[in-house]
Amino acid sequence: MKVLVIGGGGREHALAWKLAQSPKVQAVYVAPGNGGTALDSRLENIAITDVKALREWAAAEKIALTVVGPEQPLAAGIVDEFRAHGLRVFGPTKAAAQLESSKAFSKAFMKRHGIPTAEYETFTDAAAAHAYVDEKGAPIVVKADGLAAGKGVVVAMTLHEAHEAIEFMLAPNPDFNPLGVTHNEGGARVVIEEFLQGEEASFIVMCDGKNVAAMATSQDHKRLLDGDEGPNTGGMGAYSPAPVVTPEVHGRAMREIILPTIKGMEKDGIPFTGFLYAGLMIDAEGKPKTLEFNCRMGDPETQPIMMRLKTDLYDVMMAATSGALDQIELDWDRRPALGVVMAAYGYPLNPRKGDAITGLTKGGEMPEDAMVFHAGTRKEGDATLTSGGRVLCVTALGSTVKAAQQRAYEVAKGIGFDGAQYRKDIGWRALKP
């Protein structure tokens, strides 16, 4: 069977790498892919990004399964386009993807269906938003109502930061958009919500419209610098499993958040299929609340999760696109996995591109316990160059989180590019006393 993975980041490299391990899969295409997928002889990059062109190519090539990685094509309706032409595709429809593409839609949905989340208000008027922040005080959270590649959320610890975020997100000048927000219909909006105390975790499940299969738990590190300091990023590393998600927390998250969401979407006439990612804040009493929903696997959480998945991902995807997830049981490697993101000079605000990467193996081969997943890379002749903010995710398995951490950093130290930056403390929450 032929499989198509849509996207070009670390998440897509990890999904394609795992799908290629299935004995039932003869070819895995990645559109557009990256320098890492170009290195792997089992994968082939396809330089197509247009939704209609991708659908036409998939039909002509008799692709058996398409897996959509990033949020942009989902929000653009790629699943609707493929399904309308009888193609099997894993992901949510454009309407269902609003859980991620519109923070206002998502918060209103949670309020309507009684799903625990932070108190909030939505604004289009900057003056009203500023007044609300002054009334509530800091810390407070400001979110853009649109896609922003993981950078559209500002956790403002001071009133100045909150007011600045509002100016960035509701700027009247369309040329001033430092967060890269893609505004939804009706123009710029912000959601301002209460600051929740606790520990964050990523809770990701697969959905077929009715049934749910929970992925291994994980936790990522959003801040650029050690000790969770510095600006927010798309994620500087992750590990799986997340100790904070105890069996009790897992049960509550399923009962109070995941299952009510799937039932609520079905009740609203927009059944959810694909990956559903609930960003959780877990308080000191073990009560989870929903920070946000994503309609895709997390990046960099996908990388350690795929390292731990033992079940054939192609079989799982075929069941998920046949409404048969209830017949699947996922099998996980007992060993923890941990991934360290190596980012470009200037990331996250102004990443530099074009630096040569050294220390990579010629065909991308790695020992069984480690893998270098590419994100912002491209091939140029025999060289691999940086082409984005988050360049690589060096991921390793270990008998403990500490062992996985040591192995990942050991591999990372052998890789270099000018201006490379990465955190030295990925996994610290799992290792704290």
XYZ file of C-alpha atoms in Angstrom:
433
model
C 0.000 0.000 0.000
C 1.047 3.601 -0.651
C 0.734 6.208 2.099
C 0.908 10.017 1.921
C 1.883 12.176 4.904
C 1.106 15.864 4.483
C 3.460 18.344 6.122
C 7.132 19.142 6.464
C 7.943 19.310 10.171
C 9.289 17.035 12.870
C 5.838 15.618 13.570
C 5.466 14.537 9.936
C 8.968 13.039 9.835
C 8.104 10.947 12.915
C 4.731 9.811 11.504
C 6.264 8.910 8.136
C 9.173 7.094 9.832
C 6.710 5.011 11.867
C 4.388 4.259 8.935
C 7.361 3.110 6.840
C 8.038 0.377 9.419
C 4.772 -1.395 8.552
C 5.219 -4.527 6.395
C 1.952 -3.569 4.658
C 3.333 -0.251 3.405
C 5.375 -0.278 0.204
C 5.941 3.475 -0.136
C 5.559 6.553 2.059
C 5.409 9.962 0.372
C 5.796 13.200 2.342
C 4.451 16.488 0.977
C 6.517 18.610 1.015
C 8.783 16.848 3.524
C 12.162 18.159 4.683
C 15.874 17.386 4.614
C 15.440 14.446 6.977
C 12.694 12.747 4.997
C 14.884 13.286 1.909
C 17.725 11.381 3.628
C 15.582 8.301 4.378
C 15.533 5.824 1.479
C 12.102 4.523 2.584
C 10.530 7.990 2.213
C 10.026 10.191 -0.838
C 9.366 13.927 -0.791
C 6.657 15.383 -3.039
C 6.927 19.113 -3.751
C 3.194 19.836 -3.623
C 1.391 21.964 -1.014
C -1.825 23.068 -2.783
C -4.859 21.184 -1.426
C -6.501 20.449 -4.778
C -3.197 19.446 -6.384
C -2.472 17.079 -3.489
C -5.892 15.463 -3.881
C -5.394 15.026 -7.636
C -1.917 13.540 -7.095
C -3.189 11.134 -4.395
C -5.987 9.920 -6.683
C -3.636 9.446 -9.654
C -1.094 7.550 -7.524
C -3.790 5.370 -5.888
C -2.745 6.401 -2.380
C -4.419 4.054 0.138
C -4.182 6.384 3.130
C -3.392 10.069 3.645
C -2.385 11.378 7.078
C -2.535 15.145 7.611
C 0.055 16.512 10.050
C -0.159 20.333 10.381
C -3.036 22.598 11.309
C -2.996 24.855 8.210
C -4.237 22.299 5.634
C -6.790 20.988 8.153
C -8.164 24.500 8.682
C -8.215 24.922 4.879
C -10.495 21.879 4.493
C -8.128 19.289 3.037
C -10.029 16.413 4.689
C -13.315 17.598 3.135
C -11.610 17.811 -0.285
C -10.149 14.299 -0.095
C -13.344 12.702 1.230
C -15.468 14.390 -1.443
C -13.445 12.442 -4.017
C -13.584 9.098 -2.206
C -10.059 9.198 -0.755
C -9.240 7.759 2.672
C -7.778 10.477 4.881
C -7.083 10.768 8.622
C -7.851 14.140 10.165
C -10.747 16.418 11.132
C -12.974 18.272 8.681
C -12.671 22.039 8.335
C -15.676 22.507 10.652
C -14.256 20.171 13.310
C -10.799 21.748 13.036
C -12.279 24.975 14.422
C -11.519 23.480 17.843
C -7.970 24.617 17.072
C -8.291 27.239 14.351
C -10.661 29.408 16.423
C -10.013 29.906 20.136
C -13.384 31.695 20.376
C -15.190 28.677 18.867
C -13.305 26.297 21.152
C -14.029 28.229 24.364
C -17.712 28.662 23.489
C -17.922 24.922 22.723
C -16.385 24.005 26.092
C -18.698 26.365 27.950
C -21.746 24.962 26.118
C -20.854 21.351 26.884
C -19.600 21.800 30.447
C -15.965 20.917 29.739
C -13.648 22.266 32.466
C -11.571 25.217 31.260
C -10.452 28.678 32.376
C -12.908 31.581 32.645
C -12.647 33.862 29.624
C -14.008 36.699 27.498
C -13.622 37.360 23.749
C -12.822 40.777 22.251
C -12.533 42.433 18.850
C -12.211 45.929 20.333
C -8.750 46.720 21.701
C -9.984 49.354 24.178
C -12.449 46.885 25.724
C -9.715 44.224 25.908
C -7.308 46.632 27.626
C -10.019 47.625 30.133
C -10.765 43.953 30.895
C -7.083 43.237 31.581
C -6.856 46.273 33.878
C -9.919 45.038 35.750
C -8.680 41.434 36.133
C -4.974 42.105 36.711
C -1.968 39.875 36.005
C -0.980 37.123 35.528
C -3.460 36.629 32.702
C -3.476 34.787 29.357
C -4.006 36.457 25.958
C -4.733 34.238 22.945
C -5.099 35.144 19.282
C -8.262 33.765 17.678
C -6.433 32.182 14.778
C -3.527 29.963 13.838
C -0.073 31.205 14.797
C 2.169 28.095 14.655
C 2.046 27.655 18.426
C 3.065 31.269 19.110
C -0.375 32.871 19.419
C -0.617 32.497 23.205
C 0.967 34.977 25.607
C 1.060 34.070 29.301
C 1.387 37.628 30.600
C 2.955 37.816 34.050
C 2.630 41.631 34.071
C -0.021 44.090 32.870
C 2.532 45.546 30.434
C 2.967 42.138 28.759
C -0.804 41.667 28.521
C -1.376 45.105 26.965
C 1.485 44.547 24.523
C -0.006 41.164 23.481
C -3.367 42.815 22.811
C -1.645 45.432 20.631
C 0.166 42.663 18.706
C -2.984 40.590 18.193
C -5.511 43.364 17.500
C -3.176 45.644 15.554
C -5.111 47.872 13.120
C -2.119 47.859 10.733
C -2.266 44.589 8.710
C 1.489 44.807 8.043
C 2.215 44.673 11.790
C 1.830 41.030 12.806
C 4.881 39.952 14.839
C 3.209 36.734 16.036
C 2.287 35.630 12.505
C -1.392 35.205 13.354
C -3.730 34.041 10.593
C -6.963 35.865 11.466
C -10.300 34.119 11.035
C -13.319 35.490 9.170
C -14.546 38.689 10.765
C -11.032 39.963 11.448
C -8.792 39.977 14.489
C -10.124 38.697 17.815
C -8.527 37.810 21.132
C -9.585 35.480 23.895
C -8.468 36.644 27.340
C -8.655 34.068 30.096
C -7.722 33.485 33.698
C -4.261 32.214 34.527
C -4.407 28.632 35.785
C -1.914 27.291 38.314
C -0.553 23.759 38.059
C 1.479 21.540 35.786
C 0.864 21.202 32.052
C 0.621 17.930 30.141
C -0.255 16.911 26.593
C -3.169 14.484 26.363
C -3.515 13.186 22.802
C -6.079 10.710 21.506
C -7.111 9.295 18.135
C -10.789 9.592 17.222
C -12.952 7.969 14.530
C -16.053 10.077 15.173
C -17.339 7.933 18.051
C -14.488 5.838 19.468
C -11.290 7.030 21.107
C -7.822 5.474 21.506
C -5.523 7.298 23.925
C -1.915 7.849 22.904
C 0.895 7.661 25.468
C 0.944 10.745 27.693
C 3.628 13.370 27.195
C 4.851 16.736 28.386
C 6.584 19.435 26.374
C 8.676 22.467 27.242
C 7.367 25.692 25.703
C 9.898 28.208 26.994
C 13.133 28.827 25.114
C 15.545 28.690 28.048
C 16.414 26.337 30.898
C 14.185 26.484 33.961
C 11.205 27.465 31.783
C 12.561 30.971 31.274
C 12.506 33.147 28.152
C 9.885 33.553 25.415
C 7.250 31.005 24.445
C 8.112 28.775 21.483
C 6.443 26.001 19.516
C 8.199 23.576 21.899
C 11.849 22.988 22.837
C 11.568 19.321 23.764
C 9.253 16.672 25.158
C 9.176 13.339 26.907
C 6.764 10.444 27.328
C 5.171 9.279 29.573
C 4.290 12.279 31.769
C 4.388 11.279 35.475
C 1.957 14.087 36.320
C -0.752 12.185 34.400
C -1.404 9.546 37.046
C -4.009 6.814 36.374
C -6.503 8.958 38.332
C -5.747 12.086 36.255
C -5.929 9.987 33.068
C -9.377 8.704 34.030
C -10.654 12.184 34.851
C -9.300 13.620 31.602
C -11.091 10.918 29.605
C -14.372 11.237 31.560
C -14.518 15.012 31.952
C -12.755 16.344 28.846
C -12.120 13.905 25.984
C -15.352 11.877 25.868
C -17.643 14.924 26.447
C -15.786 16.684 23.601
C -16.309 13.796 21.166
C -19.972 13.481 22.194
C -20.432 17.255 22.053
C -19.000 17.523 18.550
C -21.252 14.685 17.386
C -24.258 16.372 19.025
C -23.381 19.644 17.270
C -23.389 17.843 13.918
C -19.619 17.996 13.374
C -18.230 14.591 14.406
C -14.522 14.662 15.198
C -12.084 12.370 13.409
C -8.310 12.556 13.633
C -5.887 13.391 16.421
C -7.370 15.418 19.274
C -4.801 17.089 21.503
C -5.990 18.488 24.814
C -3.461 20.717 26.518
C -4.179 20.110 30.207
C -3.407 22.123 33.314
C -3.408 19.783 36.291
C -3.793 21.463 39.690
C -2.335 20.361 43.021
C -5.411 18.191 43.679
C -5.069 16.351 40.385
C -8.001 18.106 38.691
C -7.378 18.727 34.968
C -8.686 21.736 33.049
C -8.417 22.302 29.305
C -5.966 25.017 28.278
C -6.606 24.489 24.565
C -7.434 21.946 21.897
C -5.279 21.109 18.905
C -6.615 19.010 16.030
C -3.321 17.265 15.336
C -0.461 15.557 17.112
C 1.774 17.885 19.077
C 5.266 18.770 17.913
C 7.659 17.850 19.585
C 5.463 15.371 21.528
C 4.939 13.190 18.432
C 8.613 12.285 18.270
C 8.944 10.546 21.685
C 5.430 9.086 21.360
C 6.256 7.478 18.003
C 9.518 6.137 19.461
C 7.452 4.299 22.098
C 4.605 3.011 19.865
C 4.960 -0.713 19.189
C 1.653 -1.263 17.360
C 1.688 -1.016 13.541
C 0.641 2.619 12.916
C -0.758 1.775 9.474
C -3.184 -0.739 11.040
C -4.228 1.849 13.627
C -4.821 4.515 10.962
C -6.848 2.129 8.797
C -9.049 1.257 11.792
C -9.423 4.948 12.642
C -10.583 5.764 9.111
C -13.047 2.834 9.166
C -14.841 3.730 12.420
C -13.228 0.721 14.101
C -10.904 2.219 16.730
C -12.770 0.235 19.380
C -11.156 -2.889 17.905
C -7.609 -1.576 18.354
C -5.386 -1.861 21.416
C -2.221 0.234 21.395
C 0.970 -1.382 22.666
C 3.714 0.838 24.121
C 7.393 0.356 24.852
C 7.751 0.490 28.634
C 10.861 2.634 28.272
C 10.468 6.423 28.458
C 11.450 8.479 25.415
C 12.783 12.041 25.428
C 13.357 14.519 22.603
C 15.591 17.602 22.596
C 14.866 20.309 20.017
C 17.866 21.969 18.407
C 16.780 25.417 17.210
C 18.279 27.939 14.820
C 20.124 31.089 15.778
C 17.579 33.870 16.463
C 14.661 31.516 17.189
C 11.812 32.145 18.001
C 11.487 35.720 16.704
C 13.944 35.798 13.793
C 15.474 32.387 13.035
C 18.408 32.336 10.661
C 18.315 29.938 7.708
C 20.984 28.366 5.534
C 23.491 27.112 8.130
C 25.130 23.766 7.273
C 24.431 20.911 9.704
C 27.273 18.552 10.617
C 27.218 15.173 12.365
C 24.217 13.649 10.570
C 24.513 10.124 9.176
C 24.375 9.914 5.374
C 21.091 7.982 5.152
C 19.637 9.160 8.453
C 20.267 5.715 10.000
C 20.409 5.562 13.795
C 20.736 2.843 16.432
C 17.498 1.340 17.767
C 17.455 3.573 20.866
C 17.843 6.971 19.151
C 16.522 8.934 16.173
C 17.131 12.429 14.805
C 13.835 13.778 13.483
C 14.142 16.756 11.135
C 11.877 19.811 11.075
C 13.457 22.984 9.677
C 15.961 21.402 7.285
C 16.470 21.115 3.534
C 18.819 19.165 1.282
C 21.161 21.051 -1.040
C 23.411 18.689 -2.950
C 25.175 16.551 -0.372
C 24.629 19.147 2.370
C 21.739 19.476 4.835
C 20.976 23.094 5.748
C 18.776 24.786 8.330
C 15.532 26.157 6.866
C 13.366 27.020 9.883
C 13.261 27.837 13.573
C 13.116 24.382 15.114
C 15.686 22.438 13.138
C 15.962 18.950 14.676
C 14.471 16.895 17.494
C 17.051 14.457 18.854
C 15.009 11.672 20.448
C 16.074 8.657 22.499
C 14.689 5.761 24.534
C 16.086 4.799 27.939
C 15.316 2.522 30.846
C 14.442 5.652 32.854
C 13.738 9.289 31.981
C 17.268 10.096 33.175
C 18.753 7.439 30.874
C 16.690 8.669 27.907
C 17.765 12.232 28.671
C 21.453 11.289 28.823
C 21.220 9.359 25.551
C 19.437 12.206 23.708
C 22.028 14.776 24.831
C 24.859 12.400 23.943
C 23.547 12.231 20.353
C 22.821 15.992 20.236
C 26.417 16.812 21.203
C 27.613 15.082 18.032
C 25.478 17.332 15.798
C 26.267 20.963 15.072
C 25.348 24.047 13.088
C 26.311 27.676 13.536
C 24.240 29.378 16.251
C 22.506 26.168 17.382
C 20.595 26.567 20.635
C 18.916 23.961 22.796
C 17.827 23.569 26.384
C 19.985 21.460 28.694
C 17.163 20.469 31.070
C 14.498 18.710 28.986
C 12.667 16.291 31.293
C 13.436 18.189 34.502
C 9.857 18.013 35.753
C 9.890 14.217 35.555
C 13.209 14.123 37.428
C 12.352 16.546 40.235
C 12.182 15.033 43.767
